[in-house]
XYZ file of C-alpha atoms in Angstrom:
672
model
C 0.000 0.000 0.000
C 1.166 3.558 -0.755
C 2.898 5.170 2.267
C 0.584 8.182 2.220
C -2.500 5.975 2.126
C -1.100 4.017 5.071
C -0.604 7.257 7.029
C -4.152 8.378 6.203
C -5.592 5.010 7.196
C -3.623 5.121 10.439
C -4.801 8.647 11.247
C -8.436 7.678 10.696
C -8.029 4.720 13.033
C -6.207 6.942 15.552
C -9.211 9.301 15.649
C -11.570 6.393 16.357
C -9.257 4.842 18.976
C -8.865 8.215 20.706
C -12.645 8.590 20.764
C -13.048 5.193 22.431
C -10.270 5.995 24.907
C -12.005 9.233 25.892
C -15.271 7.297 26.234
C -13.601 4.861 28.624
C -12.280 7.774 30.710
C -15.748 9.316 30.960
C -17.429 6.079 32.000
C -15.068 5.794 34.976
C -16.487 9.000 36.491
C -19.183 8.903 39.252
C -22.862 9.122 38.275
C -24.440 10.720 41.346
C -27.649 9.977 43.222
C -30.484 7.630 42.312
C -32.865 10.470 41.260
C -30.122 11.869 38.985
C -29.603 8.433 37.415
C -33.344 7.993 36.864
C -33.496 11.214 34.817
C -30.272 10.489 32.928
C -31.526 6.981 32.078
C -34.822 8.396 30.783
C -32.924 10.828 28.526
C -30.627 8.070 27.235
C -33.499 5.661 26.562
C -35.513 8.340 24.743
C -32.557 9.418 22.587
C -31.579 5.853 21.678
C -35.191 4.899 20.903
C -35.590 7.907 18.604
C -32.350 7.194 16.761
C -33.241 3.516 16.275
C -36.651 4.408 14.843
C -35.174 7.151 12.665
C -32.475 4.879 11.245
C -35.062 2.137 10.642
C -37.074 4.599 8.541
C -33.988 5.751 6.625
C -32.885 2.137 6.052
C -35.916 1.436 3.865
C -35.191 4.476 1.663
C -31.453 3.674 1.578
C -32.224 0.106 0.469
C -34.187 1.389 -2.529
C -31.363 3.771 -3.516
C -28.813 0.967 -3.008
C -30.708 -1.132 -5.555
C -30.939 1.732 -8.054
C -27.194 2.443 -7.789
C -26.380 -1.248 -8.189
C -28.426 -1.348 -11.394
C -27.154 1.930 -12.891
C -23.603 2.514 -11.628
C -22.553 -0.982 -10.572
C -21.926 -3.011 -7.432
C -18.913 -0.991 -6.256
C -20.863 2.287 -6.236
C -23.724 0.628 -4.365
C -21.307 -0.781 -1.760
C -19.597 2.613 -1.393
C -23.010 4.232 -0.854
C -23.702 1.691 1.920
C -20.307 2.405 3.540
C -21.025 6.147 3.583
C -24.489 5.683 5.049
C -23.305 3.223 7.709
C -20.307 5.288 8.848
C -22.376 8.481 9.006
C -25.016 6.764 11.127
C -22.345 5.148 13.325
C -20.608 8.472 13.997
C -23.853 10.040 15.211
C -24.935 7.002 17.210
C -21.651 6.547 19.093
C -21.221 10.257 19.767
C -24.782 10.632 21.059
C -24.490 7.563 23.272
C -21.465 9.047 25.018
C -23.146 12.466 25.256
C -26.150 11.035 27.138
C -23.748 9.360 29.556
C -21.590 12.458 29.992
C -24.477 14.711 31.077
C -25.026 13.172 34.528
C -21.289 12.935 35.133
C -20.958 16.642 34.280
C -23.674 17.425 36.845
C -21.705 15.500 39.466
C -18.432 17.159 38.411
C -20.107 20.576 38.826
C -20.191 19.886 42.567
C -16.388 20.161 42.518
C -16.328 23.368 40.485
C -16.304 24.890 37.008
C -12.947 23.439 35.923
C -13.947 19.824 36.597
C -17.317 20.207 34.850
C -15.814 21.950 31.821
C -13.163 19.268 31.398
C -15.672 16.416 31.558
C -18.232 18.031 29.233
C -15.575 18.862 26.641
C -14.124 15.349 26.845
C -17.613 14.027 26.083
C -17.873 16.362 23.096
C -14.434 15.335 21.831
C -15.674 11.748 21.431
C -18.195 12.893 18.810
C -15.636 15.140 17.097
C -12.887 12.549 16.755
C -15.301 9.746 15.822
C -16.723 11.883 12.995
C -13.306 12.885 11.634
C -11.863 9.379 12.062
C -14.763 7.522 10.448
C -15.014 10.065 7.614
C -11.336 9.785 6.695
C -11.347 6.011 7.119
C -14.366 5.607 4.821
C -12.719 7.724 2.093
C -9.397 5.847 2.280
C -11.032 2.397 2.294
C -13.272 3.259 -0.671
C -10.312 4.695 -2.592
C -8.385 1.465 -1.994
C -11.363 -0.473 -3.361
C -11.501 1.561 -6.595
C -7.765 2.099 -7.172
C -6.800 -1.485 -8.028
C -3.347 -0.507 -9.294
C -4.757 1.574 -12.176
C -2.992 4.682 -13.480
C -4.260 7.948 -11.888
C -6.257 9.112 -14.903
C -7.880 5.670 -15.296
C -9.216 5.402 -11.737
C -13.023 5.568 -11.685
C -13.947 7.862 -8.789
C -17.710 7.441 -9.255
C -17.931 5.051 -6.253
C -16.393 7.795 -4.103
C -19.197 10.117 -5.206
C -21.649 7.384 -4.172
C -19.845 7.214 -0.807
C -20.554 10.925 -0.347
C -24.168 10.372 -1.357
C -24.562 7.738 1.369
C -23.273 10.159 3.999
C -25.417 12.970 2.591
C -28.604 10.897 2.701
C -28.131 10.098 6.402
C -27.182 13.704 7.064
C -30.257 15.323 5.565
C -32.573 12.937 7.425
C -30.630 13.194 10.702
C -30.532 16.979 10.549
C -34.218 17.199 9.682
C -35.531 14.452 11.965
C -33.359 15.487 14.900
C -34.094 19.171 14.338
C -37.853 18.645 14.126
C -37.741 16.515 17.266
C -35.597 18.860 19.352
C -37.476 22.044 18.493
C -40.920 20.446 18.483
C -40.262 19.233 22.028
C -38.593 22.487 23.117
C -41.212 24.875 21.728
C -44.181 22.752 22.816
C -42.793 22.263 26.321
C -41.958 25.961 26.788
C -45.277 27.236 25.432
C -47.239 25.418 28.112
C -44.673 25.393 30.923
C -43.185 28.873 30.758
C -46.010 30.862 29.204
C -49.222 29.164 30.389
C -48.143 27.697 33.743
C -45.363 30.120 34.648
C -42.940 27.382 35.745
C -39.175 27.484 35.027
C -37.327 25.696 32.259
C -36.362 22.081 33.108
C -39.009 21.941 35.835
C -39.761 18.249 36.646
C -43.491 19.055 36.817
C -43.556 19.689 33.059
C -44.544 16.473 31.188
C -42.487 17.538 28.153
C -39.203 18.183 29.948
C -37.582 14.787 29.232
C -38.537 15.038 25.557
C -36.894 18.483 25.500
C -33.669 17.136 27.036
C -33.663 14.189 24.613
C -33.958 16.649 21.737
C -30.672 18.368 22.548
C -28.860 15.099 21.864
C -30.620 13.923 18.699
C -30.455 17.379 17.111
C -27.219 19.024 18.188
C -25.158 15.870 18.624
C -26.277 13.100 16.256
C -27.556 15.630 13.675
C -24.410 17.763 13.710
C -22.217 14.634 13.553
C -23.992 13.381 10.425
C -23.897 16.873 8.868
C -20.151 17.383 9.215
C -19.367 13.744 8.412
C -20.939 14.119 4.998
C -19.394 17.577 4.436
C -15.973 16.105 5.206
C -16.472 13.116 2.885
C -18.068 15.115 0.084
C -15.275 17.706 0.209
C -12.524 15.075 0.139
C -14.187 13.364 -2.821
C -14.645 16.646 -4.714
C -10.961 17.560 -4.216
C -9.927 14.124 -5.479
C -12.124 14.520 -8.554
C -10.695 17.968 -9.316
C -7.169 16.703 -8.697
C -7.684 13.902 -11.220
C -9.135 16.288 -13.811
C -6.908 19.365 -13.348
C -3.546 17.603 -12.761
C -4.001 14.453 -14.877
C -1.459 11.677 -14.413
C -0.247 12.989 -11.030
C -1.604 10.554 -8.422
C -0.601 12.671 -5.415
C -3.253 15.239 -6.411
C -5.852 12.642 -5.397
C -3.941 11.614 -2.254
C -3.423 15.151 -0.906
C -6.927 15.651 0.589
C -6.662 12.373 2.511
C -3.254 13.249 3.959
C -4.440 16.771 4.825
C -7.350 15.141 6.666
C -4.858 12.913 8.504
C -2.870 15.968 9.615
C -6.077 17.612 10.831
C -6.952 14.626 13.030
C -3.517 14.669 14.684
C -3.803 18.435 15.202
C -7.316 18.103 16.655
C -6.189 15.463 19.177
C -3.319 17.721 20.272
C -5.733 20.676 20.533
C -8.095 18.790 22.859
C -5.256 18.453 25.378
C -5.066 22.249 25.745
C -8.715 22.886 26.692
C -8.282 23.882 30.324
C -9.771 26.675 32.434
C -7.233 29.499 32.819
C -6.664 32.008 35.599
C -9.474 34.206 34.243
C -11.962 31.336 34.834
C -13.580 32.183 31.479
C -15.001 29.235 29.561
C -14.910 30.488 25.974
C -11.153 31.299 25.943
C -10.482 27.798 27.308
C -12.332 26.241 24.354
C -10.776 28.577 21.807
C -7.324 27.745 23.163
C -7.833 24.194 21.915
C -9.011 25.432 18.514
C -6.069 27.835 18.268
C -3.513 25.126 19.054
C -5.117 22.811 16.478
C -4.954 25.570 13.858
C -1.263 26.290 14.524
C -0.286 22.593 14.506
C -2.292 22.082 11.292
C -0.522 24.982 9.605
C 2.837 23.368 10.361
C 1.766 19.899 9.270
C 0.189 21.180 6.039
C 3.523 22.691 4.976
C 5.282 19.349 5.411
C 2.433 17.467 3.688
C 2.135 19.831 0.713
C 5.860 20.022 -0.019
C 6.232 16.247 0.295
C 3.296 15.309 -1.940
C 2.980 18.063 -4.517
C 6.563 18.706 -5.569
C 6.883 18.248 -9.317
C 3.150 18.310 -10.088
C 3.811 20.436 -13.195
C 0.820 22.737 -12.668
C 1.031 24.692 -9.398
C 3.846 25.700 -7.076
C 3.905 23.901 -3.736
C 3.973 27.255 -1.931
C 0.763 28.340 -3.670
C -0.914 25.071 -2.681
C 0.301 25.479 0.900
C -1.039 29.037 1.034
C -4.367 27.681 -0.252
C -4.488 25.341 2.738
C -3.877 28.296 5.083
C -6.936 30.016 3.577
C -9.121 27.210 4.954
C -7.718 27.713 8.458
C -8.258 31.479 8.145
C -11.906 30.988 7.090
C -12.487 28.734 10.111
C -11.108 31.371 12.507
C -12.986 34.119 10.651
C -16.326 32.311 10.911
C -15.784 31.799 14.643
C -15.159 35.529 15.155
C -18.075 36.659 12.966
C -20.609 34.247 14.455
C -19.634 35.096 18.015
C -19.958 38.814 17.221
C -23.591 38.324 16.170
C -24.619 35.709 18.754
C -22.692 36.381 21.984
C -24.231 38.311 24.878
C -21.003 40.327 25.056
C -21.701 42.219 21.837
C -24.183 44.755 20.536
C -26.410 42.610 18.293
C -27.745 40.397 21.091
C -28.048 43.339 23.500
C -29.986 45.299 20.869
C -32.499 42.445 20.532
C -32.767 42.256 24.330
C -33.369 46.018 24.596
C -36.051 45.843 21.899
C -38.008 43.413 24.112
C -38.718 46.359 26.451
C -41.243 47.706 23.960
C -42.999 44.425 23.232
C -43.126 41.132 21.396
C -43.368 42.685 17.935
C -40.297 44.896 18.274
C -38.302 41.943 19.579
C -39.245 39.905 16.495
C -38.377 42.836 14.193
C -34.976 43.343 15.835
C -34.162 39.636 15.625
C -35.086 39.457 11.944
C -32.945 42.522 11.212
C -29.919 40.999 12.949
C -30.453 37.698 11.116
C -30.393 39.508 7.768
C -27.374 41.674 8.607
C -25.415 38.641 9.774
C -25.181 37.272 6.213
C -22.884 39.954 4.761
C -19.606 39.323 6.604
C -19.592 35.508 6.141
C -20.414 35.823 2.447
C -17.622 38.385 1.946
C -15.235 36.028 3.770
C -16.274 33.080 1.588
C -15.985 35.235 -1.560
C -12.492 36.408 -0.587
C -11.405 32.834 0.170
C -12.735 31.637 -3.186
C -10.934 34.363 -5.146
C -7.657 33.932 -3.260
C -7.724 30.153 -3.646
C -8.480 30.472 -7.362
C -5.731 33.051 -7.848
C -3.202 30.787 -6.123
C -4.035 27.427 -7.737
C -7.239 27.603 -9.747
C -10.212 25.454 -8.768
C -7.839 22.990 -7.128
C -6.627 25.769 -4.801
C -10.213 26.522 -3.746
C -10.767 22.814 -3.138
C -7.621 22.506 -0.984
C -8.790 25.499 1.087
C -12.099 23.758 1.795
C -10.380 20.482 2.679
C -8.028 22.183 5.131
C -11.049 23.843 6.706
C -12.811 20.484 7.101
C -9.671 18.857 8.470
C -10.322 20.798 11.711
C -13.761 19.185 12.054
C -12.596 17.036 14.993
C -11.900 19.958 17.340
C -14.776 22.101 16.010
C -17.384 19.353 16.541
C -15.932 18.723 20.016
C -16.665 22.354 20.882
C -20.203 21.981 19.500
C -21.054 18.628 21.142
C -20.012 20.156 24.473
C -23.273 22.185 24.239
C -25.967 19.469 24.538
C -23.993 17.798 27.344
C -23.973 20.987 29.432
C -27.634 21.684 28.608
C -28.623 18.220 29.845
C -26.357 18.565 32.887
C -28.211 21.739 33.852
C -31.567 20.018 33.387
C -30.541 17.117 35.625
C -29.285 19.536 38.300
C -32.546 21.541 38.162
C -34.831 18.496 38.253
C -33.038 16.930 41.239
C -32.830 20.169 43.245
C -29.047 20.325 43.382
C -27.467 23.144 45.459
C -27.390 26.613 43.903
C -23.595 26.485 43.435
C -24.012 23.428 41.184
C -26.694 25.116 39.109
C -24.509 28.233 38.814
C -21.763 26.100 37.265
C -24.099 24.287 34.840
C -25.824 27.570 33.908
C -22.476 29.146 33.035
C -21.525 26.160 30.889
C -24.964 26.085 29.224
C -24.805 29.779 28.311
C -21.456 29.258 26.588
C -22.711 26.050 24.983
C -25.431 28.018 23.210
C -22.813 30.262 21.598
C -20.494 27.364 20.688
C -23.396 25.611 18.939
C -24.024 28.773 16.916
C -20.317 29.084 16.072
C -20.176 25.482 14.855
C -23.282 25.954 12.734
C -21.599 28.996 11.147
C -18.523 26.868 10.437
C -20.714 24.099 8.996
C -22.568 26.516 6.712
C -19.394 28.197 5.442
C -17.758 24.838 4.753
C -20.964 23.616 3.088
C -21.057 26.688 0.847
C -17.441 26.285 -0.212
C -17.854 22.519 -0.610
C -20.892 23.096 -2.816
C -18.871 25.467 -5.029
C -16.221 22.757 -5.391
C -18.909 20.165 -6.154
C -20.394 22.450 -8.807
C -16.940 22.803 -10.361
C -16.661 19.000 -10.291
C -20.041 18.758 -12.059
C -18.850 21.020 -14.885
C -15.527 19.145 -15.121
C -17.367 15.809 -15.165
C -19.525 16.999 -18.067
C -16.436 18.188 -19.932
C -14.681 14.852 -19.354
C -17.722 13.046 -20.767
C -17.640 15.242 -23.892
C -20.749 17.159 -22.787
C -19.168 20.484 -21.873
C -21.707 23.225 -21.301
C -21.679 26.917 -20.382
C -24.298 28.603 -18.241
C -25.141 31.999 -19.816
C -28.131 33.848 -18.366
C -29.344 34.415 -21.914
C -30.119 30.678 -22.061
C -33.737 30.255 -20.866
C -32.966 26.741 -19.580
C -30.213 28.087 -17.332
C -32.512 30.850 -16.117
C -35.366 28.450 -15.351
C -32.960 26.145 -13.518
C -31.638 29.125 -11.555
C -35.143 30.113 -10.445
C -36.063 26.577 -9.399
C -32.791 26.136 -7.539
C -33.149 29.487 -5.772
C -36.630 28.486 -4.592
C -35.497 25.116 -3.175
C -33.969 26.375 0.123
C -37.083 28.476 0.805
C -39.495 25.589 0.195
C -37.265 23.228 2.145
C -36.977 25.686 5.054
C -40.723 26.338 5.039
C -41.532 22.626 5.209
C -39.048 22.199 8.077
C -40.581 25.127 10.003
C -44.097 23.777 9.456
C -42.945 20.365 10.664
C -41.695 21.917 13.916
C -45.020 23.687 14.322
C -46.908 20.417 13.844
C -44.683 18.519 16.286
C -44.842 21.359 18.831
C -48.635 21.454 18.551
C -48.816 17.742 19.346
C -46.608 18.284 22.406
C -48.728 21.232 23.584
C -51.917 19.148 23.415
C -50.300 16.288 25.365
C -48.740 18.520 28.035
C -52.018 20.390 28.536
C -53.847 17.075 28.804
C -51.555 15.826 31.522
C -51.768 19.048 33.526
C -55.554 18.834 33.302
C -56.131 15.128 33.970
C -53.299 14.117 36.322
C -54.163 15.830 39.577
C -51.245 16.852 41.768
C -48.630 17.521 39.065
C -48.350 21.239 39.837
C -48.040 20.515 43.571
C -45.305 17.947 42.919
C -47.368 15.105 44.384
C -47.692 13.151 41.113
C -45.085 12.452 38.428
C -45.977 13.317 34.821
C -46.023 10.637 32.126
C -42.790 11.728 30.443
C -42.725 8.781 28.035
C -45.983 9.836 26.353
C -44.532 13.178 25.255
C -41.320 11.491 24.045
C -43.304 9.018 21.936
C -45.621 11.664 20.480
C -42.825 13.999 19.346
C -40.829 11.022 17.978
C -43.687 9.914 15.746
C -44.363 13.484 14.609
C -40.693 14.146 13.744
C -40.267 10.919 11.758
C -43.503 11.493 9.854
C -42.729 15.115 8.993
C -39.111 14.645 7.851
C -39.862 12.482 4.791
C -41.167 15.021 2.235
C -38.571 17.783 2.717
C -35.730 15.209 2.748
C -36.805 13.830 -0.644
C -36.771 17.293 -2.312
C -32.983 17.651 -2.850
C -32.868 14.138 -4.350
C -35.963 14.295 -6.543
C -35.847 17.854 -7.908
C -32.323 17.654 -9.475
C -33.236 14.343 -11.129
C -36.442 15.808 -12.586
C -34.767 19.008 -13.785
C -31.751 17.161 -15.182
C -33.721 14.640 -17.222
C -36.591 16.919 -18.253
C -34.706 20.175 -18.939
C -31.113 19.048 -19.490
C -27.646 19.605 -18.083
C -27.652 23.401 -18.548
C -30.849 23.756 -16.508
C -29.412 21.461 -13.819
C -26.283 23.634 -13.640
C -28.502 26.689 -13.142
C -30.411 24.853 -10.410
C -27.185 24.091 -8.537
C -26.036 27.714 -8.677
C -29.407 28.984 -7.462
C -29.491 26.478 -4.599
C -25.960 27.353 -3.461
C -26.524 31.113 -3.484
C -29.894 31.347 -1.743
C -29.140 28.346 0.482
C -26.050 30.040 1.851
C -27.935 33.230 2.726
C -30.992 31.493 4.188
C -28.911 29.112 6.308
C -26.649 31.835 7.746
C -29.607 34.126 8.416
C -31.629 31.462 10.202
C -28.881 29.951 12.346
C -27.317 33.248 13.420
C -30.611 35.042 13.991
C -32.040 32.160 16.016
C -28.974 32.009 18.263
C -29.091 35.793 18.778
C -32.761 35.594 19.878
C -31.890 32.781 22.297
C -28.990 34.641 23.888
C -31.028 37.847 24.109
C -33.481 35.910 26.270
C -30.622 34.593 28.405
C -29.197 38.113 28.732
C -32.510 39.319 30.168
C -32.677 36.288 32.472
C -29.370 37.394 34.004
C -31.205 40.384 35.460
C -31.148 42.972 32.673
C -34.310 44.863 31.643
C -36.297 43.464 34.561
C -35.020 39.878 34.548
C -37.112 36.704 34.605
C -40.872 37.167 34.581
C -40.717 40.786 33.387
C -42.620 42.001 30.297
C -39.282 42.181 28.459
C -38.578 38.550 29.367
C -41.980 37.443 28.079
C -41.301 39.204 24.766
C -37.844 37.600 24.588
C -39.384 34.145 25.145
C -41.582 34.792 22.092
C -38.519 35.750 20.044
C -36.674 32.658 21.219
C -39.676 30.483 20.295
C -39.479 31.805 16.718
C -35.690 31.529 16.673
C -35.557 27.936 17.898
C -36.693 26.230 14.670
C -34.670 28.822 12.741
C -31.351 27.889 14.349
C -31.822 24.209 15.166
C -34.038 22.818 12.389
C -34.478 24.691 9.121
C -31.178 26.609 8.993
C -28.761 23.741 9.724
C -30.699 21.264 7.544
C -30.120 23.483 4.489
C -26.396 22.525 4.637
C -26.858 18.873 3.657
C -29.701 19.821 1.324
C -27.316 21.914 -0.820
C -24.735 19.137 -0.976
C -27.262 16.362 -1.669
C -28.473 18.297 -4.721
C -24.886 18.671 -5.985
C -23.994 15.028 -5.316
C -27.091 13.819 -7.178
C -26.114 16.063 -10.109
C -22.636 14.509 -10.155
C -24.060 10.988 -10.139
C -26.427 11.593 -13.062
C -24.131 13.879 -15.117
C -23.106 11.075 -17.481
C -26.728 10.231 -18.302
C -27.919 13.748 -19.238
C -28.608 15.010 -22.741
């Protein structure tokens, strides 16, 4: 086996082994009192039951697609599709299982102080991060070994690798949608009755929907995010390999480079996790960013060694230009972190402006939140545009692709920072429901507040990487057509291109609307059930009777699984219809339209929703009257609107964009 493939294979396995080692460390920690274990067990059982039912639903659809791929593209493509789907599902399942076992241990660690709780919660998050990066790289390397077969670089058929990406994308769009519908349906429905109608606090054990709400944090922000970034990682690596084969023909290292860059990123991410420690300032966010910063610096050093070793003598681009392209990806990652925190952190003006607007009512709070969500799109888009132009100037389309791959190589540490969020949220819920001392709740509240911002930051990173990955996929689509002797341009004077552009631009809006409606339907079902229990089970409000938590969990599970099907089929079905009915030019227009509007809609929704949420938290800290004040009630309304924005519709647009592009790549050879 090629030395570089061996290194990549080893790095992928190292990521998985490190994840299991961290899991073992977590499971050695104490689990607290019997009441704490009862709640933690209920959360774990609900999350695992949802994921099993969700994957069972997806399995039927995947089986149909597996058969179609076998019949059209061959057995190897069908097997690669199955590998992608399985590894994506496994990454989410393992990560979520550790998250639901880290929450109670974080609650117990909070009794010893902020440093202990932070360390344990982040360790739990790092399991998801390293499992995603490790499994993603491993799946790409193994599939490449299956298709290589000793052939010359230009003769290697990379179509099975595209099918691998499709398998990951299929799981991702369903996981993001299903998990997002579940988490926000439970959250909104529970809050509407508990906070607004009954006036009881969040995570109050008297609320029949509270366990469903805590389950939702795991299936949405852990399993869903894992599947999302798994497929972005795989799809990006595959797109870079395709472009390498087409733009530097005959030079095999152009296809190996993305895998070795991914290997360097895993090593850097593991090193970065070792530096996440609370400093003298006792501030949580700098502790997390220290790990990201170390990973970025180590990656920059490793990428220089990797690029000079692999790409010397490629005959097309200088190794320094390719190395500088990889640094662009790191810069975009840091830039997205800074921009997203500026718009979503309580320390800056955007969130405080939304909070202040709540003083004058519900309507002004909604208006302010919408304005911030729209404004938040400009800086990320300018950053992505600058990165695209710089990468292209340095090394053409291949330079842009390398920038995206270097960005995704940091997925391990970035996902670790994100998966920290649901663990701390659950830890706070367990502490609240078991009446832990105020000092414990103060620790979990501090971690939860930061977790909300880290989740927003990671979604910003995911959207930016998805946008850049989609641009690379679109370039691969055009190159694939050219290689098949079907080269096509996309002038706006061509009515087919224009029609495709309009249809593609509409897709993210229709998709987002269906996702929002699904949350509304699921939340409505939860509201009816929670109201029923408050009305019929006497003694709940007095704490004399326990609610039937399992009923709410089951109701929102069935609603989420039912509602996710139609929107998830859109990015698969529409490109096929447009491609075969209107042709390859119209399909190219569709892809461009989907990328452009999808990027704006996703950034707007995720950033705006997080800003609404943190504005509510800012008021709850005592500003503008604090909890229970008119301003707080208005902020709760804003947060209720923002929840499905940031945790369902917005994030699910990421995989939707890439699924559409992957489908286009798969059918390119069949189009007229």
